[in-house]
């Protein structure tokens, strides 16, 4: 059902929503940027329309709302394990189509890769509801259309923000919040062309010699293994386990997991001093192949959704979009 | 909802020192398990790591652990009656049916012997394989694992043992394991199947040599080692190409393993 809301009506809707949901959206961190006097857009709890930043792209993705950077899995005490409880409230997130598609890519890893579901991911993810922000223009570094990630049906409510706010309420869970408001048919639109386009190599064109190709060497020289491309990415899901000891005598401690990234040193080290992908160019290759090739082999769609954040955040100005095009060029040459 | 990350508390029944840095732990762990599979073992506060099953029988399960870091140091401080934590088993393990009727060659370097020890024991006393030859390599005589069993295999003619280096007291074979591959009876190429386990560099050279000796890559199995944090296809550390070593491995046919580029 479609509805039209004034900005005031939208604010009172948000106020009511917060009684049952924690509500997150892109918001401004004043002076939070890397340079002096620059803002950073991140996902934060929002209370009113004015809190939402709808004109600039968020630096980090919304994944940390339900997949925390650091999460305690359980505590040990005297040989017993206890899992921490989580907030019982549900979570509503205002986000764009690329990020909804990105979360679908995370779901595949945490819920469908292998026979077991990830308990910690699932219990938070089950509480998440999507409020789609209509996105028809994108930003400079976006290439969601090339990645076929510009459209989605996986929303609960879709919204067009303007002087009035239009809402397509798809999930019955949210109908009660809109009861009594002016009805107006509304169908969300999706971006059809980004200013940036990438040429994807055909899956069959990726051959073993591409892995050895010298195109990766440039990245060995440029990448500093900071991992920002991983942490900002909506589809990067890797983590490392970490134990913290709080007293050896009765084996008190906790086991956590923290985000990990394939660009960061140590990601693929094993005992005996051996490590795989020591060269940063090899890590760039590993990430690229996952994002636009081998994830597809497992799940039938590409992992990368073209949000462009990795290009926005890289201190070395490494362009992932550019890298995809280079791979395509090399693949096409042969 | 079941939480696969929660480990079980397991009692240590016995600790058998194999070398100064490798101990075998006999655990009160009664699970259906295959050689080549692994458990995520942990000590609260010290960490968790994948450790292969080396043997199992009558509700007991053995693991052989090398002291290399934080968790394994903490494990070495434990003795009989103490507890550790475990979840698993994970990974595919060896499928005995793959080797039925084969001329089976098991080539193991160093701690690579652990994941195939039970398999060797099983096939040594069974006629489900047509023949069995085992080739074992260790750095020095002091590094030899499962001394009594290995000596028995050597004496019965099942195994050839070599060490890279030794002093004059050593009367056995010397030199790298690759030097002994040509002694294996590979004459029936169709029936010959090889299992190669050991450090990455050893796997690399042994498989290359076997291919030169005309063993088909479909008849070679390897067990791969990668960093693992979860064991269940979530953490991403063990991924190579489109495969997760913890899910589709650690045992791979070489024809598959060589396709997986790091
Ligand atoms: C499928 C599989 C089966 C395995 N089976 C066995 C088995 O049966 N037996 C066995 O002993 N092992 C086995 N391993 C290997 C075992 O999991 C590793 O040795 C594990 O890392 C040990 O954990 P740890 O906490 O003791 O070592 P860690 O503390 O994680 O140390 C591991 C390595 O990292 C190095 N390291 C540690 N800290 C640092 C640092 N700060 N800077 C640089 N380097 C550092 C260490 O020197 C060591 O080489 C297996 C691995 C896999 C994947
Ligand atoms: S790889 Fe880059 S463009 Fe693709 S989803 Fe991740 S951050 Fe976005
Ligand atoms: S953000 Fe750039 S420099 Fe940092 S790890 Fe990624 S590619 Fe390398
Ligand atoms: S060990 Fe975590 S994905 Fe394989």
XYZ file of C-alpha atoms and ligand atoms in Angstrom:
669
model
C 0.000 0.000 0.000
C 1.274 3.489 -0.834
C 1.131 6.491 1.479
C 2.051 10.133 1.430
C 3.460 11.764 4.554
C 4.398 15.310 5.402
C 7.782 15.758 7.070
C 6.025 16.242 10.416
C 4.020 13.080 9.909
C 7.213 11.244 9.075
C 8.811 12.437 12.315
C 5.880 11.233 14.385
C 6.003 7.932 12.504
C 9.692 7.636 13.445
C 8.890 8.433 17.059
C 6.337 5.636 17.207
C 8.655 3.253 15.367
C 11.276 3.768 18.054
C 9.028 2.330 20.708
C 9.574 -1.118 19.233
C 12.592 -0.758 16.972
C 16.071 0.595 17.189
C 16.198 2.794 14.115
C 19.411 3.315 12.156
C 20.259 5.361 9.122
C 23.083 7.271 7.461
C 23.916 10.258 9.640
C 26.613 12.877 9.987
C 29.516 12.475 12.346
C 30.535 16.111 12.565
C 34.320 16.416 12.240
C 34.529 12.632 12.082
C 36.339 12.656 8.751
C 39.957 11.797 8.118
C 40.869 15.414 7.357
C 40.402 18.412 9.647
C 36.937 19.976 9.558
C 35.481 17.174 7.475
C 32.424 15.155 8.369
C 32.065 11.452 8.111
C 28.787 9.797 7.217
C 28.194 6.635 9.198
C 25.250 4.534 10.274
C 23.893 5.764 13.580
C 20.661 5.667 15.527
C 18.361 8.332 14.122
C 15.492 10.014 15.958
C 13.991 12.281 13.314
C 14.120 13.050 9.625
C 16.681 15.769 10.260
C 19.120 13.161 11.583
C 19.132 11.298 8.270
C 21.840 12.326 5.803
C 20.336 11.578 2.411
C 22.635 13.529 0.124
C 25.998 12.014 0.863
C 27.176 8.404 0.807
C 28.076 6.702 4.059
C 31.741 5.922 4.588
C 31.011 2.679 6.408
C 28.288 0.264 5.406
C 25.361 -0.633 7.680
C 26.724 -4.141 8.330
C 28.093 -3.319 11.764
C 24.556 -2.780 13.062
C 23.903 -6.524 13.032
C 27.445 -7.847 12.581
C 29.480 -5.979 15.187
C 33.153 -5.188 14.628
C 33.868 -7.075 17.835
C 31.432 -9.496 19.382
C 31.672 -11.596 22.522
C 30.588 -15.122 21.641
C 30.586 -16.499 25.162
C 32.256 -16.286 28.519
C 34.058 -19.113 30.251
C 34.026 -19.657 33.961
C 35.128 -22.824 35.751
C 34.486 -24.862 32.636
C 31.023 -23.483 31.951
C 30.140 -21.335 28.963
C 27.569 -18.537 28.948
C 26.342 -16.670 25.902
C 25.541 -12.994 26.334
C 21.952 -11.973 25.633
C 21.207 -9.353 23.005
C 18.782 -6.436 23.004
C 15.267 -7.788 22.464
C 14.228 -4.834 20.294
C 13.968 -5.225 16.561
C 16.128 -3.133 14.224
C 14.939 -0.891 11.417
C 17.567 0.313 8.952
C 17.252 3.063 6.325
C 19.469 1.998 3.454
C 19.907 1.936 -0.310
C 19.345 -0.942 -2.777
C 23.055 -1.783 -3.087
C 23.300 -2.312 0.665
C 20.194 -4.506 0.806
C 21.767 -6.602 -1.946
C 25.035 -6.567 -0.033
C 23.288 -7.929 3.041
C 21.825 -10.668 0.863
C 25.464 -11.546 0.000
C 26.371 -11.633 3.702
C 23.347 -13.846 4.393
C 24.659 -16.393 1.907
C 27.932 -16.772 3.815
C 26.539 -16.744 7.335
C 23.379 -18.737 6.713
C 23.968 -20.872 3.628
C 27.680 -21.601 3.298
C 28.106 -25.112 4.655
C 25.503 -27.041 6.632
C 25.545 -24.859 9.769
C 24.027 -21.430 10.342
C 25.958 -18.770 12.193
C 24.082 -18.460 15.466
C 25.326 -14.965 16.323
C 24.663 -13.496 12.909
C 21.239 -15.065 12.644
C 19.923 -13.927 15.985
C 20.645 -10.285 15.141
C 19.811 -10.546 11.449
C 16.357 -12.031 12.153
C 15.464 -8.785 13.903
C 16.439 -6.540 10.980
C 13.843 -4.762 8.825
C 14.717 -2.799 5.690
C 13.493 0.730 4.957
C 14.679 1.290 1.405
C 15.854 4.760 0.485
C 14.956 5.303 -3.172
C 18.183 5.873 -5.099
C 17.949 7.000 -8.706
C 21.123 9.058 -9.098
C 23.782 7.330 -6.990
C 27.158 8.893 -6.274
C 30.359 9.340 -8.291
C 32.001 6.045 -7.368
C 28.898 3.816 -7.523
C 28.677 1.037 -10.106
C 25.725 -0.973 -8.799
C 24.088 -1.195 -12.228
C 27.125 -2.977 -13.682
C 26.959 -5.399 -10.763
C 23.256 -5.996 -11.274
C 22.672 -4.841 -7.698
C 20.701 -1.630 -8.382
C 17.277 -3.186 -7.821
C 15.810 -5.125 -4.920
C 12.524 -6.519 -3.748
C 13.889 -7.367 -0.305
C 12.513 -4.308 1.485
C 9.785 -3.945 4.101
C 9.043 -0.320 3.290
C 10.383 1.735 0.377
C 10.615 5.516 0.680
C 11.035 8.515 -1.600
C 12.234 11.550 0.305
C 11.242 15.019 -0.871
C 9.050 17.856 0.346
C 6.571 15.079 0.944
C 7.588 11.524 1.713
C 6.123 8.666 -0.289
C 6.074 5.179 1.178
C 5.412 1.771 -0.322
C 4.583 -0.397 2.669
C 5.204 -3.976 1.608
C 5.417 -5.729 4.935
C 2.147 -6.059 6.913
C 4.227 -5.603 10.055
C 4.371 -1.869 9.307
C 0.840 -1.235 8.013
C -0.450 -0.221 11.459
C 2.070 2.632 11.575
C 0.621 4.136 8.400
C -3.078 3.623 9.158
C -4.990 6.885 8.786
C -2.376 8.587 6.611
C -3.160 9.798 3.097
C -3.033 6.951 0.613
C -1.176 7.500 -2.628
C -0.002 4.828 -5.046
C 3.767 4.739 -5.069
C 6.198 2.425 -6.753
C 9.854 2.880 -5.951
C 12.237 3.488 -8.855
C 15.784 2.256 -9.191
C 18.848 3.757 -10.809
C 19.342 2.543 -14.392
C 22.709 4.091 -15.212
C 25.634 5.078 -12.992
C 28.200 7.656 -13.996
C 30.777 4.912 -13.417
C 30.486 1.652 -15.300
C 32.621 -1.436 -15.061
C 33.044 -4.192 -17.598
C 32.810 -7.566 -15.885
C 34.908 -10.372 -17.303
C 32.895 -13.411 -18.345
C 33.117 -16.163 -15.748
C 34.448 -18.527 -18.421
C 37.161 -15.998 -19.343
C 38.828 -16.247 -15.942
C 41.632 -18.731 -16.525
C 44.549 -19.774 -14.289
C 47.055 -17.614 -16.145
C 45.112 -14.522 -15.032
C 46.099 -15.374 -11.470
C 49.746 -15.121 -12.449
C 49.362 -12.042 -14.626
C 51.594 -9.073 -13.973
C 48.646 -6.721 -13.617
C 48.605 -7.610 -9.892
C 52.174 -6.407 -9.342
C 51.156 -2.764 -9.356
C 49.057 -3.407 -6.258
C 52.000 -4.979 -4.434
C 53.731 -1.633 -4.762
C 50.739 0.545 -3.880
C 48.566 -1.236 -1.307
C 49.615 -0.676 2.322
C 47.430 -3.486 3.724
C 45.377 -1.135 5.885
C 42.220 -3.162 5.291
C 39.924 -0.166 4.903
C 38.542 -1.613 1.672
C 37.496 -4.665 3.676
C 36.018 -2.873 6.668
C 33.996 -0.421 4.599
C 32.657 -3.107 2.251
C 29.055 -4.171 2.736
C 29.896 -7.694 1.544
C 33.159 -8.468 3.369
C 32.251 -10.954 6.096
C 35.519 -12.437 7.393
C 36.411 -12.600 11.060
C 39.051 -13.977 13.424
C 38.473 -15.602 16.789
C 40.185 -14.098 19.786
C 40.371 -15.352 23.345
C 40.796 -13.037 26.274
C 41.928 -14.480 29.569
C 40.575 -13.007 32.778
C 42.348 -15.354 35.158
C 44.132 -18.604 34.463
C 43.284 -20.305 37.741
C 39.636 -21.035 37.087
C 39.873 -20.601 33.343
C 37.915 -17.359 33.278
C 37.818 -15.635 29.967
C 35.862 -14.810 26.924
C 35.919 -15.773 23.281
C 35.266 -13.014 20.786
C 35.312 -12.576 17.128
C 36.588 -9.497 15.380
C 36.385 -8.438 11.750
C 39.263 -9.611 9.606
C 40.279 -8.622 6.106
C 42.095 -10.463 3.346
C 44.258 -7.388 2.638
C 45.617 -7.283 6.180
C 48.907 -8.950 7.196
C 48.514 -12.339 8.828
C 45.133 -13.191 7.323
C 46.454 -16.368 5.707
C 49.444 -17.207 7.940
C 49.727 -20.710 9.306
C 52.021 -22.300 11.869
C 55.590 -23.052 10.921
C 56.236 -19.555 9.607
C 54.362 -20.218 6.375
C 52.009 -17.646 4.945
C 49.951 -17.509 1.796
C 49.558 -14.342 -0.275
C 52.481 -12.471 1.245
C 52.457 -10.006 -1.663
C 49.759 -7.357 -1.459
C 49.084 -7.791 -5.155
C 48.140 -11.400 -4.408
C 45.676 -10.138 -1.819
C 44.171 -7.738 -4.341
C 43.790 -10.667 -6.710
C 42.261 -12.854 -4.002
C 39.728 -10.167 -3.093
C 38.929 -9.351 -6.707
C 38.381 -12.973 -7.649
C 36.084 -13.464 -4.669
C 34.067 -10.371 -5.432
C 33.586 -10.925 -9.153
C 34.290 -14.583 -9.845
C 34.374 -17.367 -7.295
C 31.537 -16.220 -5.035
C 29.481 -16.429 -8.205
C 30.581 -20.032 -8.693
C 29.200 -20.924 -5.259
C 26.101 -18.771 -5.062
C 25.122 -17.813 -8.609
C 25.523 -14.073 -8.167
C 28.454 -11.745 -7.750
C 29.529 -10.812 -4.253
C 30.419 -7.216 -5.076
C 27.362 -4.965 -5.321
C 29.212 -1.951 -6.688
C 28.675 0.337 -3.701
C 32.036 1.918 -4.502
C 33.011 2.371 -0.850
C 36.340 0.579 -1.268
C 37.294 3.196 -3.841
C 36.096 6.014 -1.578
C 38.158 4.916 1.422
C 41.478 3.682 -0.004
C 44.297 5.976 1.203
C 46.354 4.868 -1.789
C 43.675 5.775 -4.330
C 43.484 2.191 -5.539
C 40.363 1.787 -7.620
C 38.616 -1.532 -7.428
C 36.349 -0.533 -10.317
C 39.491 0.180 -12.320
C 40.900 -3.190 -11.342
C 37.788 -5.003 -12.582
C 38.155 -3.250 -15.933
C 41.826 -4.217 -16.135
C 40.960 -7.860 -15.491
C 38.372 -7.659 -18.260
C 40.842 -6.130 -20.663
C 43.430 -8.804 -19.975
C 40.797 -11.559 -20.214
C 39.552 -10.152 -23.510
C 43.056 -9.880 -24.991
C 43.398 -13.628 -25.088
C 18.639 -22.553 17.591
C 21.812 -24.566 18.086
C 25.008 -22.615 18.523
C 27.810 -24.348 16.606
C 30.475 -22.145 18.211
C 29.840 -23.492 21.709
C 32.460 -26.129 22.504
C 32.063 -29.187 24.709
C 34.149 -29.749 27.789
C 36.340 -32.825 27.262
C 38.451 -34.758 29.743
C 42.073 -35.590 28.988
C 42.661 -39.266 29.818
C 46.328 -39.576 28.999
C 49.224 -37.554 27.581
C 51.896 -39.346 25.558
C 55.038 -37.362 24.706
C 56.101 -38.267 21.152
C 58.974 -35.783 20.811
C 60.004 -32.794 22.907
C 57.439 -30.633 21.087
C 54.773 -33.108 19.965
C 52.407 -34.702 22.474
C 49.549 -37.093 21.867
C 46.441 -36.456 23.958
C 43.968 -39.250 24.567
C 40.563 -37.638 25.020
C 37.253 -38.906 26.379
C 35.556 -37.866 23.179
C 33.058 -40.272 21.675
C 32.026 -39.035 18.255
C 31.651 -40.619 14.876
C 34.711 -39.426 13.020
C 36.836 -40.152 9.940
C 40.608 -39.884 9.547
C 41.453 -36.528 7.991
C 38.700 -34.731 9.885
C 39.577 -32.207 12.567
C 38.237 -30.667 15.746
C 38.434 -27.074 16.861
C 40.233 -27.514 20.188
C 40.517 -24.781 22.743
C 41.659 -23.752 26.165
C 39.597 -20.903 27.641
C 41.504 -17.666 27.367
C 44.277 -19.159 25.224
C 42.467 -19.648 21.951
C 41.135 -22.202 19.561
C 42.747 -24.031 16.609
C 42.044 -26.866 14.188
C 43.657 -30.158 15.204
C 43.395 -33.399 13.237
C 42.122 -36.622 14.659
C 45.070 -39.019 14.751
C 43.371 -42.095 16.173
C 40.096 -43.251 17.706
C 38.796 -46.396 19.331
C 36.309 -47.434 22.017
C 34.995 -43.976 22.802
C 38.476 -42.479 22.987
C 39.991 -40.131 20.494
C 43.629 -39.096 20.029
C 45.128 -35.883 18.757
C 48.823 -35.148 18.305
C 49.744 -31.573 18.929
C 52.864 -29.588 18.147
C 53.760 -26.775 20.480
C 53.993 -23.707 18.245
C 52.066 -20.866 19.818
C 49.583 -19.505 22.302
C 46.977 -22.259 22.373
C 49.347 -25.166 21.987
C 51.551 -23.808 24.821
C 48.499 -23.762 27.057
C 47.566 -27.297 25.994
C 51.040 -28.514 26.907
C 50.469 -27.322 30.450
C 47.516 -29.711 30.802
C 47.704 -33.300 31.992
C 45.505 -36.326 32.633
C 42.298 -35.379 34.470
C 42.365 -31.809 33.108
C 39.805 -30.536 30.653
C 39.983 -28.902 27.278
C 37.202 -27.777 24.966
C 36.298 -29.166 21.570
C 33.798 -28.742 18.775
C 33.550 -30.821 15.642
C 34.384 -33.010 13.877
C 34.702 -30.811 10.806
C 35.933 -31.285 7.264
C 35.421 -34.127 4.845
C 38.111 -36.588 5.924
C 39.275 -39.539 3.864
C 36.622 -41.714 2.295
C 37.790 -45.325 2.633
C 35.723 -46.310 -0.383
C 38.030 -44.248 -2.624
C 40.827 -46.714 -1.879
C 39.021 -50.043 -2.113
C 41.085 -52.490 -4.148
C 43.865 -49.951 -4.714
C 47.630 -50.216 -4.521
C 47.655 -47.546 -1.849
C 50.735 -45.402 -1.183
C 50.703 -43.112 1.836
C 53.450 -40.494 1.796
C 53.647 -38.490 5.007
C 56.081 -35.833 6.129
C 56.504 -34.854 9.786
C 53.291 -34.080 11.662
C 51.457 -34.895 8.423
C 51.468 -38.441 9.725
C 48.863 -37.589 12.384
C 45.842 -37.247 10.067
C 46.632 -40.534 8.286
C 47.778 -42.665 11.214
C 44.411 -44.275 11.773
C 43.985 -44.814 8.037
C 47.351 -46.603 7.849
C 46.434 -48.759 10.858
C 43.105 -49.652 9.297
C 44.453 -50.561 5.869
C 47.573 -52.327 7.194
C 45.424 -54.985 8.755
C 42.752 -55.281 6.095
C 42.371 -56.704 2.626
C 40.132 -53.873 1.434
C 43.166 -52.437 -0.319
C 45.114 -54.601 -2.722
C 48.448 -53.470 -1.280
C 49.775 -50.774 1.045
C 53.119 -48.981 1.021
C 53.900 -46.179 3.452
C 56.716 -43.668 3.023
C 57.551 -41.567 6.075
C 59.939 -38.659 6.334
C 61.020 -36.737 9.443
C 63.615 -34.038 9.967
C 65.733 -36.002 12.432
C 65.340 -39.253 14.403
C 64.213 -37.151 17.369
C 61.225 -35.903 15.355
C 59.756 -39.355 14.700
C 56.158 -39.653 15.886
C 54.484 -42.837 17.157
C 57.892 -44.539 17.498
C 56.658 -48.020 18.437
C 54.019 -48.191 15.743
C 56.313 -46.739 13.091
C 59.045 -49.277 13.947
C 56.495 -52.088 13.693
C 55.368 -50.860 10.253
C 58.978 -50.662 9.105
C 59.764 -54.135 10.435
C 56.726 -55.675 8.778
C 57.779 -54.106 5.482
C 54.740 -51.825 5.187
C 56.703 -48.620 5.724
C 59.927 -47.018 4.557
C 61.295 -44.431 6.947
C 63.799 -41.695 6.162
C 65.182 -38.711 8.063
C 66.632 -35.546 6.530
C 69.543 -35.435 8.950
C 70.968 -37.714 11.628
C 74.142 -38.345 13.576
C 76.206 -41.522 13.171
C 74.041 -43.526 15.568
C 71.227 -43.609 13.035
C 71.304 -46.759 10.978
C 68.246 -46.121 8.852
C 67.613 -44.197 5.632
C 68.699 -40.616 5.173
C 67.663 -37.909 2.764
C 64.528 -36.135 1.687
C 61.338 -38.091 1.214
C 61.240 -37.194 -2.496
C 64.383 -39.277 -3.014
C 62.491 -42.430 -2.015
C 59.455 -42.020 -4.243
C 61.023 -44.017 -7.054
C 61.302 -47.005 -4.706
C 57.516 -47.211 -4.509
C 55.947 -49.872 -6.673
C 53.900 -47.758 -9.064
C 53.781 -50.374 -11.809
C 50.006 -50.795 -11.946
C 49.124 -47.184 -12.828
C 45.404 -47.886 -12.942
C 45.300 -49.323 -9.441
C 47.846 -47.043 -7.815
C 46.471 -44.370 -5.471
C 48.597 -41.965 -3.432
C 47.870 -39.934 -0.322
C 50.291 -37.073 0.339
C 50.266 -35.254 3.697
C 52.802 -32.900 5.210
C 53.997 -29.301 5.146
C 53.085 -27.232 2.055
C 56.579 -27.416 0.569
C 56.697 -31.202 0.919
C 53.267 -31.580 -0.728
C 54.446 -29.399 -3.578
C 57.565 -31.404 -4.371
C 56.107 -34.850 -3.741
C 53.069 -34.293 -5.962
C 55.262 -32.848 -8.732
C 57.476 -35.930 -8.572
C 54.500 -38.318 -8.572
C 53.134 -36.669 -11.702
C 56.534 -37.129 -13.349
C 56.321 -40.788 -12.361
C 53.049 -40.868 -14.335
C 50.621 -41.177 -11.441
C 47.323 -39.644 -12.617
C 46.338 -36.467 -10.757
C 42.944 -38.040 -10.085
C 44.735 -40.768 -8.143
C 46.521 -38.435 -5.744
C 44.930 -37.093 -2.561
C 46.360 -34.298 -0.434
C 45.343 -32.756 2.870
C 45.694 -28.978 2.889
C 46.478 -26.745 5.831
C 45.122 -23.218 5.992
C 44.454 -20.762 8.748
C 41.048 -21.522 10.231
C 39.029 -19.566 12.737
C 35.619 -21.194 12.519
C 35.761 -24.605 10.849
C 32.231 -24.136 9.506
C 32.477 -21.935 6.412
C 31.950 -18.520 8.013
C 35.245 -16.835 8.901
C 36.714 -16.887 5.388
C 40.306 -17.615 6.421
C 40.534 -21.018 4.753
C 39.014 -20.071 1.406
C 41.045 -20.837 -1.715
C 39.342 -20.095 -5.019
C 35.752 -21.257 -4.765
C 36.502 -23.854 -2.073
C 36.506 -23.652 1.699
C 39.149 -25.998 3.093
C 37.084 -26.506 6.268
C 34.010 -27.572 4.278
C 35.143 -29.232 1.044
C 38.539 -30.213 2.487
C 40.961 -30.525 4.109
C 41.251 -33.653 1.924
C 41.209 -32.925 -1.797
C 41.974 -34.903 -4.892
C 45.088 -33.336 -6.366
C 43.245 -32.664 -9.625
C 40.922 -30.444 -7.584
C 43.589 -28.975 -5.272
C 45.790 -27.785 -8.129
C 42.828 -25.888 -9.583
C 42.538 -23.907 -6.328
C 44.912 -21.000 -6.621
C 45.818 -19.084 -3.494
C 42.945 -28.986 9.170
C 44.095 -28.710 10.123
C 44.550 -29.720 10.913
C 45.602 -29.501 11.812
N 46.017 -30.525 12.575
C 47.003 -30.321 13.474
C 47.444 -31.366 14.309
O 46.932 -32.497 14.240
N 48.418 -31.120 15.201
C 49.002 -29.863 15.294
O 49.903 -29.699 16.130
N 48.618 -28.851 14.524
C 47.627 -29.038 13.604
N 47.230 -28.008 12.816
C 47.907 -26.704 12.948
C 47.414 -25.923 14.141
O 46.065 -25.605 13.991
C 48.248 -24.640 14.278
O 49.545 -24.985 14.624
C 47.700 -23.609 15.265
O 48.038 -22.343 14.791
C 48.230 -23.708 16.657
O 47.661 -22.643 17.431
P 48.470 -21.817 18.503
O 47.514 -20.885 19.141
O 49.206 -22.719 19.406
O 49.502 -21.089 17.634
P 49.529 -19.543 17.283
O 49.805 -18.753 18.516
O 48.361 -19.234 16.487
O 50.827 -19.552 16.401
C 50.801 -20.151 15.112
C 52.009 -19.706 14.310
O 52.078 -18.326 14.246
C 53.316 -17.890 14.750
N 53.058 -16.725 15.584
C 52.404 -16.682 16.741
N 52.370 -15.445 17.214
C 53.022 -14.672 16.325
C 53.334 -13.305 16.241
N 52.965 -12.438 17.204
N 54.034 -12.855 15.181
C 54.411 -13.711 14.205
N 54.146 -15.036 14.236
C 53.475 -15.504 15.290
C 53.892 -19.000 15.555
O 55.278 -18.982 15.522
C 53.340 -20.174 14.868
O 54.155 -20.529 13.774
C 46.205 -28.224 11.900
C 45.745 -27.198 11.087
C 44.707 -27.422 10.197
C 44.222 -26.317 9.327
S 34.109 -4.624 -3.220
Fe 33.983 -2.370 -3.098
S 32.332 -1.824 -4.522
Fe 32.146 -4.023 -4.158
S 30.673 -4.215 -2.469
Fe 32.717 -4.146 -1.534
S 33.135 -1.992 -1.054
Fe 31.362 -2.069 -2.474
S 42.138 0.296 1.323
Fe 43.668 0.410 -0.344
S 45.679 0.397 0.721
Fe 44.140 -0.258 2.228
S 44.194 -2.524 2.086
Fe 42.557 -1.822 0.674
S 43.582 -1.623 -1.336
Fe 45.221 -1.749 0.225
S 37.734 -22.102 8.821
Fe 36.364 -20.434 8.775
S 35.617 -20.525 6.740
Fe 36.853 -22.301 6.860
